[in-house]
Amino acid sequence: MSDFKAFDFRTRFGTKHFPSPIFTASGCAGYGRELSQFFDLGELGAVVTKSIAVKPRSGRPTPRMAETPSGMLNSIGLQGPGIDDFLEHDIPWLRESGARTIVSISGESIEEYASLARRLRSVTGLSGIEVNISCPNVENRGLVFACDPIASRSVVEAVRRNIGGELPIIVKLSPDVTDIVAIAREVVDAGADGLALINTVLGMVIDIDARRPKLAGITGGLSGPAIRPIAVRAIYQVHSALPNIPILGMGGVASGRDALELVFAGASGISIGTATFGNPTAAIVVKTELENLLKERGFTSFTEAIGAAHER
Ligand SMILES: Cc1cc2nc3c(=O)[nH]c(=O)nc-3n(C[C@H](O)[C@H](O)[C@H](O)COP(=O)(O)O)c2cc1C
């Protein structure tokens, strides 16, 4: 008799089931075209697109990338083509490629988020919306939505009202807050089906010869292995407080072991970001390694492992 047992790698966010728990991280794989040269995008849980805004944007001035120990700092800003171009060119391509798609949206006011949700409402075949709230709110002195519980709640309420139907809303939180659980509670209360943890961590590098900040934008978002312990902490805290809310975990995942750490902390899915820049097949490497690690540990399904580091 064969000892072969099919491993159940499926996961779920809101009403949607995904055959794999490995996703791309917003902003690290464009709209999927580049990665599709390296592997079948259907291997992923979903492609999470770069955050899309109402209008085309050219991003922040250069230089906007800096290497740091075990990570990188970027101040790209929300560069992109805008929703019209995205709907005309990228959505049809993604549909044809066979990729499941989660569209990340970003806005500078509640009305911009509402308007993006209205535009996406009629798009068929999407697997979810990721709401990036790490953006400055022009109506409130540029205070980042994700750092303000009331503004975070208002964004999610506006998206929920305008998206209609049952499309899962995953809200992406910033780790740059005193109490991430308080923000998580607000957005879940407002209608979020899942949370994405974590966005980049605000950082800064100074060129000691030039005596100036290295990035033209002065500060930037830190990503890569340097932030993994922060991601593990945030996921663990939020899963403890809200054990029934699925978390898409990210932050410095480059191997199956890294992914497993986030899963044991409470993640129901893993997004691969910075690792993709060094190795375009990183998501597939992580997927294969994670499956083997789970099987070695006697798991027969991915969902059994979610939150395994918590006392039960
Ligand atoms: C170059 C770059 C661009 C990014 N763009 C976005 C974006 O458009 N929207 C967003 O929500 N997060 C964006 N992120 C954050 C990532 O999706 C992810 O949350 C973060 O980098 C942590 O994961 P990692 O360490 O695996 O990269 C970006 C990150 C990088 C490095």
mmCIF file of C-alpha atoms and ligand atoms in Angstrom:
data_model
loop_
_atom_site.group_PDB
_atom_site.id
_atom_site.type_symbol
_atom_site.label_atom_id
_atom_site.label_comp_id
_atom_site.label_asym_id
_atom_site.label_seq_id
_atom_site.Cartn_x
_atom_site.Cartn_y
_atom_site.Cartn_z
ATOM 1 C CA MET A 1 0.000 0.000 0.000
ATOM 2 C CA SER A 2 1.310 3.456 -0.806
ATOM 3 C CA ASP A 3 1.916 5.832 2.116
ATOM 4 C CA PHE A 4 1.112 8.748 -0.201
ATOM 5 C CA LYS A 5 -1.328 11.157 1.400
ATOM 6 C CA ALA A 6 -2.511 14.244 -0.428
ATOM 7 C CA PHE A 7 -1.643 17.348 1.554
ATOM 8 C CA ASP A 8 -4.470 19.879 1.799
ATOM 9 C CA PHE A 9 -2.840 23.237 1.168
ATOM 10 C CA ARG A 10 -6.077 25.217 0.832
ATOM 11 C CA THR A 11 -6.805 28.375 2.789
ATOM 12 C CA ARG A 12 -9.659 30.845 3.009
ATOM 13 C CA PHE A 13 -10.223 34.588 3.271
ATOM 14 C CA GLY A 14 -13.865 35.558 3.771
ATOM 15 C CA THR A 15 -15.990 33.815 1.168
ATOM 16 C CA LYS A 16 -13.044 32.850 -1.073
ATOM 17 C CA HIS A 17 -11.030 29.636 -1.025
ATOM 18 C CA PHE A 18 -7.462 29.576 -2.342
ATOM 19 C CA PRO A 19 -5.640 26.399 -3.387
ATOM 20 C CA SER A 20 -2.311 27.692 -2.038
ATOM 21 C CA PRO A 21 -1.494 29.908 0.966
ATOM 22 C CA ILE A 22 1.369 31.700 -0.848
ATOM 23 C CA PHE A 23 0.573 35.109 -2.372
ATOM 24 C CA THR A 24 2.631 37.941 -3.818
ATOM 25 C CA ALA A 25 3.057 41.084 -1.688
ATOM 26 C CA SER A 26 1.647 44.304 -3.079
ATOM 27 C CA GLY A 27 4.205 46.411 -4.912
ATOM 28 C CA CYS A 28 6.762 43.620 -5.244
ATOM 29 C CA ALA A 29 5.407 41.881 -8.353
ATOM 30 C CA GLY A 30 3.750 44.694 -10.325
ATOM 31 C CA TYR A 31 0.563 43.343 -11.908
ATOM 32 C CA GLY A 32 1.962 39.851 -12.444
ATOM 33 C CA ARG A 33 3.386 40.057 -15.989
ATOM 34 C CA GLU A 34 7.067 39.862 -15.026
ATOM 35 C CA LEU A 35 6.603 36.893 -12.704
ATOM 36 C CA SER A 36 4.574 35.001 -15.298
ATOM 37 C CA GLN A 37 7.813 34.526 -17.281
ATOM 38 C CA PHE A 38 9.154 32.413 -14.405
ATOM 39 C CA PHE A 39 6.174 30.311 -13.287
ATOM 40 C CA ASP A 40 2.457 29.720 -13.750
ATOM 41 C CA LEU A 41 0.683 32.377 -11.664
ATOM 42 C CA GLY A 42 -2.048 29.815 -10.941
ATOM 43 C CA GLU A 43 0.473 28.222 -8.524
ATOM 44 C CA LEU A 44 -0.080 31.169 -6.188
ATOM 45 C CA GLY A 45 -3.009 31.668 -3.842
ATOM 46 C CA ALA A 46 -3.403 34.956 -5.720
ATOM 47 C CA VAL A 47 -1.468 37.790 -7.241
ATOM 48 C CA VAL A 48 -1.838 40.818 -4.966
ATOM 49 C CA THR A 49 -1.388 43.781 -7.300
ATOM 50 C CA LYS A 50 0.602 46.911 -6.655
ATOM 51 C CA SER A 51 -1.670 49.415 -4.920
ATOM 52 C CA ILE A 52 -3.824 51.169 -7.473
ATOM 53 C CA ALA A 53 -4.919 54.794 -7.094
ATOM 54 C CA VAL A 54 -7.624 56.894 -8.736
ATOM 55 C CA LYS A 55 -5.154 58.844 -10.911
ATOM 56 C CA PRO A 56 -1.832 57.859 -12.496
ATOM 57 C CA ARG A 57 1.086 58.742 -10.197
ATOM 58 C CA SER A 58 4.796 59.042 -10.865
ATOM 59 C CA GLY A 59 5.881 58.316 -7.278
ATOM 60 C CA ARG A 60 8.440 60.149 -5.149
ATOM 61 C CA PRO A 61 11.754 61.713 -6.350
ATOM 62 C CA THR A 62 14.959 59.637 -6.697
ATOM 63 C CA PRO A 63 17.024 58.170 -5.084
ATOM 64 C CA ARG A 64 14.245 56.102 -3.587
ATOM 65 C CA MET A 65 15.944 52.827 -2.661
ATOM 66 C CA ALA A 66 18.682 52.171 -0.120
ATOM 67 C CA GLU A 67 20.283 48.904 1.005
ATOM 68 C CA THR A 68 20.244 48.289 4.748
ATOM 69 C CA PRO A 69 21.510 45.386 6.896
ATOM 70 C CA SER A 70 19.122 42.463 6.201
ATOM 71 C CA GLY A 71 16.669 44.628 4.348
ATOM 72 C CA MET A 72 15.989 47.560 2.088
ATOM 73 C CA LEU A 73 14.477 50.971 2.434
ATOM 74 C CA ASN A 74 12.176 52.315 -0.286
ATOM 75 C CA SER A 75 10.365 55.570 -0.813
ATOM 76 C CA ILE A 76 8.834 54.732 -4.181
ATOM 77 C CA GLY A 77 5.509 56.161 -3.117
ATOM 78 C CA LEU A 78 2.399 54.964 -4.832
ATOM 79 C CA GLN A 79 3.666 54.984 -8.394
ATOM 80 C CA GLY A 80 1.249 53.480 -10.895
ATOM 81 C CA PRO A 81 -1.016 53.874 -13.900
ATOM 82 C CA GLY A 82 -4.290 54.746 -12.140
ATOM 83 C CA ILE A 83 -7.542 52.784 -12.115
ATOM 84 C CA ASP A 84 -8.657 53.505 -15.726
ATOM 85 C CA ASP A 85 -5.507 52.136 -17.304
ATOM 86 C CA PHE A 86 -5.431 49.251 -14.818
ATOM 87 C CA LEU A 87 -8.979 48.189 -15.705
ATOM 88 C CA GLU A 88 -8.303 48.501 -19.418
ATOM 89 C CA HIS A 89 -4.936 46.723 -19.626
ATOM 90 C CA ASP A 90 -4.026 44.789 -16.498
ATOM 91 C CA ILE A 91 -7.308 43.214 -15.425
ATOM 92 C CA PRO A 92 -7.918 41.540 -18.841
ATOM 93 C CA TRP A 93 -4.331 40.264 -18.856
ATOM 94 C CA LEU A 94 -4.624 38.862 -15.331
ATOM 95 C CA ARG A 95 -7.900 37.168 -16.226
ATOM 96 C CA GLU A 96 -6.372 35.538 -19.316
ATOM 97 C CA SER A 97 -3.299 34.404 -17.387
ATOM 98 C CA GLY A 98 -5.486 32.272 -15.105
ATOM 99 C CA ALA A 99 -4.219 34.040 -11.980
ATOM 100 C CA ARG A 100 -6.534 34.626 -9.071
ATOM 101 C CA THR A 101 -6.316 38.333 -8.325
ATOM 102 C CA ILE A 102 -6.540 40.476 -5.237
ATOM 103 C CA VAL A 103 -6.525 44.162 -6.142
ATOM 104 C CA SER A 104 -4.751 46.465 -3.709
ATOM 105 C CA ILE A 105 -6.185 49.978 -3.522
ATOM 106 C CA SER A 106 -4.835 53.189 -2.006
ATOM 107 C CA GLY A 107 -6.355 56.633 -1.630
ATOM 108 C CA GLU A 108 -5.702 60.049 -0.199
ATOM 109 C CA SER A 109 -9.255 60.597 1.043
ATOM 110 C CA ILE A 110 -12.213 58.470 2.085
ATOM 111 C CA GLU A 111 -13.943 59.441 -1.181
ATOM 112 C CA GLU A 112 -11.014 58.120 -3.244
ATOM 113 C CA TYR A 113 -11.267 54.714 -1.545
ATOM 114 C CA ALA A 114 -15.049 54.758 -2.087
ATOM 115 C CA SER A 115 -14.620 55.620 -5.742
ATOM 116 C CA LEU A 116 -12.047 52.840 -6.298
ATOM 117 C CA ALA A 117 -14.424 50.367 -4.661
ATOM 118 C CA ARG A 118 -17.244 51.507 -6.983
ATOM 119 C CA ARG A 119 -15.021 51.023 -10.039
ATOM 120 C CA LEU A 120 -14.007 47.521 -8.923
ATOM 121 C CA ARG A 121 -17.547 46.488 -8.032
ATOM 122 C CA SER A 122 -18.403 45.584 -11.619
ATOM 123 C CA VAL A 123 -15.168 43.673 -12.317
ATOM 124 C CA THR A 124 -15.919 39.974 -12.478
ATOM 125 C CA GLY A 125 -13.662 37.213 -11.248
ATOM 126 C CA LEU A 126 -11.740 39.041 -8.514
ATOM 127 C CA SER A 127 -10.732 37.109 -5.392
ATOM 128 C CA GLY A 128 -10.603 40.084 -3.065
ATOM 129 C CA ILE A 129 -9.617 43.661 -2.367
ATOM 130 C CA GLU A 130 -6.613 44.554 -0.237
ATOM 131 C CA VAL A 131 -7.038 47.999 1.264
ATOM 132 C CA ASN A 132 -3.697 49.711 1.782
ATOM 133 C CA ILE A 133 -4.309 52.308 4.485
ATOM 134 C CA SER A 134 -0.648 53.267 4.930
ATOM 135 C CA CYS A 135 -1.317 56.428 2.924
ATOM 136 C CA PRO A 136 -1.443 60.066 4.007
ATOM 137 C CA ASN A 137 -4.959 61.467 4.466
ATOM 138 C CA VAL A 138 -4.991 64.842 2.712
ATOM 139 C CA GLU A 139 -8.131 65.775 4.637
ATOM 140 C CA ASN A 140 -6.345 65.373 7.974
ATOM 141 C CA ARG A 141 -2.925 67.066 7.748
ATOM 142 C CA GLY A 142 -1.417 64.087 5.965
ATOM 143 C CA LEU A 143 -1.846 61.806 8.998
ATOM 144 C CA VAL A 144 -1.519 58.222 7.725
ATOM 145 C CA PHE A 145 -4.951 56.497 7.797
ATOM 146 C CA ALA A 146 -3.478 53.346 9.357
ATOM 147 C CA CYS A 147 -2.222 55.326 12.373
ATOM 148 C CA ASP A 148 -5.666 56.722 13.170
ATOM 149 C CA PRO A 149 -8.369 54.269 14.327
ATOM 150 C CA ILE A 150 -11.267 56.515 13.288
ATOM 151 C CA ALA A 151 -9.876 57.184 9.809
ATOM 152 C CA SER A 152 -9.055 53.470 9.373
ATOM 153 C CA ARG A 153 -12.623 52.572 10.285
ATOM 154 C CA SER A 154 -14.069 55.196 7.912
ATOM 155 C CA VAL A 155 -12.035 53.853 4.968
ATOM 156 C CA VAL A 156 -13.233 50.307 5.545
ATOM 157 C CA GLU A 157 -16.863 51.374 5.987
ATOM 158 C CA ALA A 158 -16.674 53.308 2.703
ATOM 159 C CA VAL A 159 -15.122 50.361 0.841
ATOM 160 C CA ARG A 160 -17.659 47.917 2.306
ATOM 161 C CA ARG A 161 -20.577 50.169 1.318
ATOM 162 C CA ASN A 162 -19.353 50.631 -2.238
ATOM 163 C CA ILE A 163 -17.915 47.253 -3.173
ATOM 164 C CA GLY A 164 -21.221 45.466 -2.621
ATOM 165 C CA GLY A 165 -21.589 41.699 -2.811
ATOM 166 C CA GLU A 166 -19.376 39.327 -0.932
ATOM 167 C CA LEU A 167 -15.925 40.196 -2.191
ATOM 168 C CA PRO A 168 -13.493 39.726 0.713
ATOM 169 C CA ILE A 169 -11.940 42.925 2.034
ATOM 170 C CA ILE A 170 -8.464 42.460 3.483
ATOM 171 C CA VAL A 171 -7.167 45.551 5.270
ATOM 172 C CA LYS A 172 -3.417 46.069 5.361
ATOM 173 C CA LEU A 173 -2.149 47.544 8.599
ATOM 174 C CA SER A 174 0.990 49.476 9.446
ATOM 175 C CA PRO A 175 3.254 48.282 12.262
ATOM 176 C CA ASP A 176 4.073 51.948 13.029
ATOM 177 C CA VAL A 177 1.421 52.260 15.735
ATOM 178 C CA THR A 178 1.436 51.870 19.509
ATOM 179 C CA ASP A 179 -1.422 49.360 19.599
ATOM 180 C CA ILE A 180 -1.969 47.378 16.405
ATOM 181 C CA VAL A 181 -4.726 45.306 18.045
ATOM 182 C CA ALA A 182 -6.818 48.443 18.606
ATOM 183 C CA ILE A 183 -6.611 49.325 14.898
ATOM 184 C CA ALA A 184 -7.339 45.712 13.928
ATOM 185 C CA ARG A 185 -10.489 45.693 16.074
ATOM 186 C CA GLU A 186 -11.745 48.930 14.473
ATOM 187 C CA VAL A 187 -11.354 47.710 10.897
ATOM 188 C CA VAL A 188 -12.865 44.294 11.621
ATOM 189 C CA ASP A 189 -15.785 46.018 13.292
ATOM 190 C CA ALA A 190 -16.164 48.162 10.178
ATOM 191 C CA GLY A 191 -16.486 45.118 7.917
ATOM 192 C CA ALA A 192 -12.997 43.774 7.107
ATOM 193 C CA ASP A 193 -12.980 40.021 6.362
ATOM 194 C CA GLY A 194 -9.231 39.706 6.832
ATOM 195 C CA LEU A 195 -6.100 41.634 7.739
ATOM 196 C CA ALA A 196 -2.754 41.927 5.972
ATOM 197 C CA LEU A 197 0.171 42.289 8.365
ATOM 198 C CA ILE A 198 2.554 44.057 7.963
ATOM 199 C CA ASN A 199 3.291 46.963 5.699
ATOM 200 C CA THR A 200 6.853 48.341 5.737
ATOM 201 C CA VAL A 201 8.326 49.944 8.864
ATOM 202 C CA LEU A 202 9.237 53.636 8.652
ATOM 203 C CA GLY A 203 13.016 54.069 8.607
ATOM 204 C CA MET A 204 15.810 56.349 7.485
ATOM 205 C CA VAL A 205 19.434 56.134 6.352
ATOM 206 C CA ILE A 206 21.954 58.989 6.398
ATOM 207 C CA ASP A 207 24.908 59.164 4.005
ATOM 208 C CA ILE A 208 27.658 60.129 6.456
ATOM 209 C CA ASP A 209 29.933 61.501 3.722
ATOM 210 C CA ALA A 210 27.276 63.719 2.164
ATOM 211 C CA ARG A 211 25.759 64.425 5.627
ATOM 212 C CA ARG A 212 22.341 64.079 4.079
ATOM 213 C CA PRO A 213 19.529 61.520 4.109
ATOM 214 C CA LYS A 214 20.172 58.879 1.417
ATOM 215 C CA LEU A 215 16.597 58.937 0.139
ATOM 216 C CA ALA A 216 15.280 62.016 -1.615
ATOM 217 C CA GLY A 217 12.034 61.464 0.297
ATOM 218 C CA ILE A 218 14.105 61.480 3.553
ATOM 219 C CA THR A 219 12.253 58.569 5.163
ATOM 220 C CA GLY A 220 11.262 55.263 3.586
ATOM 221 C CA GLY A 221 9.691 51.895 4.269
ATOM 222 C CA LEU A 222 11.938 49.153 5.633
ATOM 223 C CA SER A 223 11.274 45.640 4.305
ATOM 224 C CA GLY A 224 13.038 42.266 4.165
ATOM 225 C CA PRO A 225 14.390 39.926 6.883
ATOM 226 C CA ALA A 226 15.123 42.856 9.233
ATOM 227 C CA ILE A 227 11.383 43.307 9.875
ATOM 228 C CA ARG A 228 10.387 39.647 10.249
ATOM 229 C CA PRO A 229 10.350 39.677 14.085
ATOM 230 C CA ILE A 230 8.068 42.715 13.947
ATOM 231 C CA ALA A 231 5.726 40.856 11.574
ATOM 232 C CA VAL A 232 5.722 37.772 13.817
ATOM 233 C CA ARG A 233 4.922 39.930 16.846
ATOM 234 C CA ALA A 234 2.111 41.827 15.104
ATOM 235 C CA ILE A 235 0.529 38.633 13.710
ATOM 236 C CA TYR A 236 0.797 36.883 17.088
ATOM 237 C CA GLN A 237 -0.817 39.797 18.949
ATOM 238 C CA VAL A 238 -3.661 40.235 16.465
ATOM 239 C CA HIS A 239 -4.352 36.477 16.197
ATOM 240 C CA SER A 240 -4.510 36.264 20.022
ATOM 241 C CA ALA A 241 -7.097 39.030 20.125
ATOM 242 C CA LEU A 242 -9.080 38.090 16.987
ATOM 243 C CA PRO A 243 -8.521 34.356 16.416
ATOM 244 C CA ASN A 244 -11.301 34.031 13.832
ATOM 245 C CA ILE A 245 -10.041 36.749 11.489
ATOM 246 C CA PRO A 246 -7.751 35.412 8.761
ATOM 247 C CA ILE A 247 -4.392 37.171 8.490
ATOM 248 C CA LEU A 248 -2.296 37.477 5.339
ATOM 249 C CA GLY A 249 1.181 37.619 6.856
ATOM 250 C CA MET A 250 4.231 39.245 5.310
ATOM 251 C CA GLY A 251 7.559 40.720 6.292
ATOM 252 C CA GLY A 252 10.912 39.257 5.343
ATOM 253 C CA VAL A 253 9.733 35.816 4.256
ATOM 254 C CA ALA A 254 12.307 34.175 1.980
ATOM 255 C CA SER A 255 12.096 30.483 2.946
ATOM 256 C CA GLY A 256 9.633 27.847 4.091
ATOM 257 C CA ARG A 257 10.973 28.175 7.654
ATOM 258 C CA ASP A 258 10.290 31.924 7.629
ATOM 259 C CA ALA A 259 6.766 31.310 6.350
ATOM 260 C CA LEU A 260 6.122 28.618 8.971
ATOM 261 C CA GLU A 261 7.052 31.077 11.728
ATOM 262 C CA LEU A 262 4.355 33.480 10.527
ATOM 263 C CA VAL A 263 1.826 30.635 10.152
ATOM 264 C CA PHE A 264 2.483 29.411 13.707
ATOM 265 C CA ALA A 265 2.033 33.031 14.871
ATOM 266 C CA GLY A 266 -1.435 33.002 13.264
ATOM 267 C CA ALA A 267 -1.191 33.741 9.517
ATOM 268 C CA SER A 268 -3.711 32.063 7.176
ATOM 269 C CA GLY A 269 -1.649 33.042 4.121
ATOM 270 C CA ILE A 270 1.805 34.405 3.356
ATOM 271 C CA SER A 271 2.789 37.179 0.932
ATOM 272 C CA ILE A 272 6.273 37.236 -0.534
ATOM 273 C CA GLY A 273 7.670 40.721 -1.123
ATOM 274 C CA THR A 274 11.314 41.808 -1.062
ATOM 275 C CA ALA A 275 12.608 38.218 -1.553
ATOM 276 C CA THR A 276 11.153 38.336 -5.079
ATOM 277 C CA PHE A 277 13.626 41.059 -6.103
ATOM 278 C CA GLY A 278 16.569 38.695 -5.394
ATOM 279 C CA ASN A 279 14.851 35.596 -6.778
ATOM 280 C CA PRO A 280 11.759 35.874 -8.987
ATOM 281 C CA THR A 281 10.775 32.300 -8.105
ATOM 282 C CA ALA A 282 10.943 32.975 -4.325
ATOM 283 C CA ALA A 283 7.186 32.396 -3.909
ATOM 284 C CA ILE A 284 7.445 28.925 -5.452
ATOM 285 C CA VAL A 285 10.524 28.056 -3.362
ATOM 286 C CA VAL A 286 8.681 29.114 -0.208
ATOM 287 C CA LYS A 287 5.591 27.127 -1.246
ATOM 288 C CA THR A 288 7.537 23.890 -1.815
ATOM 289 C CA GLU A 289 9.588 24.255 1.369
ATOM 290 C CA LEU A 290 6.541 25.111 3.484
ATOM 291 C CA GLU A 291 4.621 22.087 2.258
ATOM 292 C CA ASN A 292 7.584 19.799 3.078
ATOM 293 C CA LEU A 293 8.075 21.321 6.549
ATOM 294 C CA LEU A 294 4.383 20.875 7.378
ATOM 295 C CA LYS A 295 4.379 17.258 6.173
ATOM 296 C CA GLU A 296 7.568 16.498 8.156
ATOM 297 C CA ARG A 297 5.798 17.785 11.249
ATOM 298 C CA GLY A 298 2.822 15.494 10.708
ATOM 299 C CA PHE A 299 0.292 18.065 9.524
ATOM 300 C CA THR A 300 -2.187 16.816 6.933
ATOM 301 C CA SER A 301 -3.604 20.234 6.129
ATOM 302 C CA PHE A 302 -2.292 23.786 6.116
ATOM 303 C CA THR A 303 -5.141 25.142 8.239
ATOM 304 C CA GLU A 304 -4.214 22.841 11.187
ATOM 305 C CA ALA A 305 -0.934 24.733 11.516
ATOM 306 C CA ILE A 306 -2.409 28.245 11.714
ATOM 307 C CA GLY A 307 -1.691 29.766 15.132
ATOM 308 C CA ALA A 308 0.046 26.614 16.422
ATOM 309 C CA ALA A 309 2.401 28.716 18.594
ATOM 310 C CA HIS A 310 -0.526 29.895 20.731
ATOM 311 C CA GLU A 311 -1.527 28.122 23.918
ATOM 312 C CA ARG A 312 -4.871 26.460 23.404
HETATM 313 C C1 LIG B 1 9.459 48.293 -3.470
HETATM 314 C C2 LIG B 1 8.257 48.056 -2.607
HETATM 315 C C3 LIG B 1 7.010 48.538 -3.015
HETATM 316 C C4 LIG B 1 5.871 48.317 -2.212
HETATM 317 N N1 LIG B 1 4.650 48.787 -2.638
HETATM 318 C C5 LIG B 1 3.539 48.542 -1.888
HETATM 319 C C6 LIG B 1 2.249 48.941 -2.347
HETATM 320 O O1 LIG B 1 2.063 49.488 -3.445
HETATM 321 N N2 LIG B 1 1.182 48.687 -1.532
HETATM 322 C C7 LIG B 1 1.302 48.051 -0.323
HETATM 323 O O2 LIG B 1 0.294 47.836 0.362
HETATM 324 N N3 LIG B 1 2.516 47.616 0.116
HETATM 325 C C8 LIG B 1 3.626 47.848 -0.638
HETATM 326 N N4 LIG B 1 4.851 47.387 -0.196
HETATM 327 C C9 LIG B 1 4.940 46.635 1.071
HETATM 328 C C10 LIG B 1 4.963 45.115 0.840
HETATM 329 O O3 LIG B 1 3.767 44.676 0.210
HETATM 330 C C11 LIG B 1 5.164 44.341 2.166
HETATM 331 O O4 LIG B 1 4.093 44.642 3.039
HETATM 332 C C12 LIG B 1 6.457 44.703 2.882
HETATM 333 O O5 LIG B 1 7.504 44.956 1.960
HETATM 334 C C13 LIG B 1 6.907 43.592 3.850
HETATM 335 O O6 LIG B 1 7.134 42.365 3.159
HETATM 336 P P1 LIG B 1 8.597 41.910 2.622
HETATM 337 O O7 LIG B 1 9.564 42.119 3.746
HETATM 338 O O8 LIG B 1 8.422 40.476 2.194
HETATM 339 O O9 LIG B 1 8.909 42.805 1.471
HETATM 340 C C14 LIG B 1 6.003 47.608 -0.979
HETATM 341 C C15 LIG B 1 7.263 47.119 -0.594
HETATM 342 C C16 LIG B 1 8.379 47.322 -1.379
HETATM 343 C C17 LIG B 1 9.719 46.773 -0.922
#
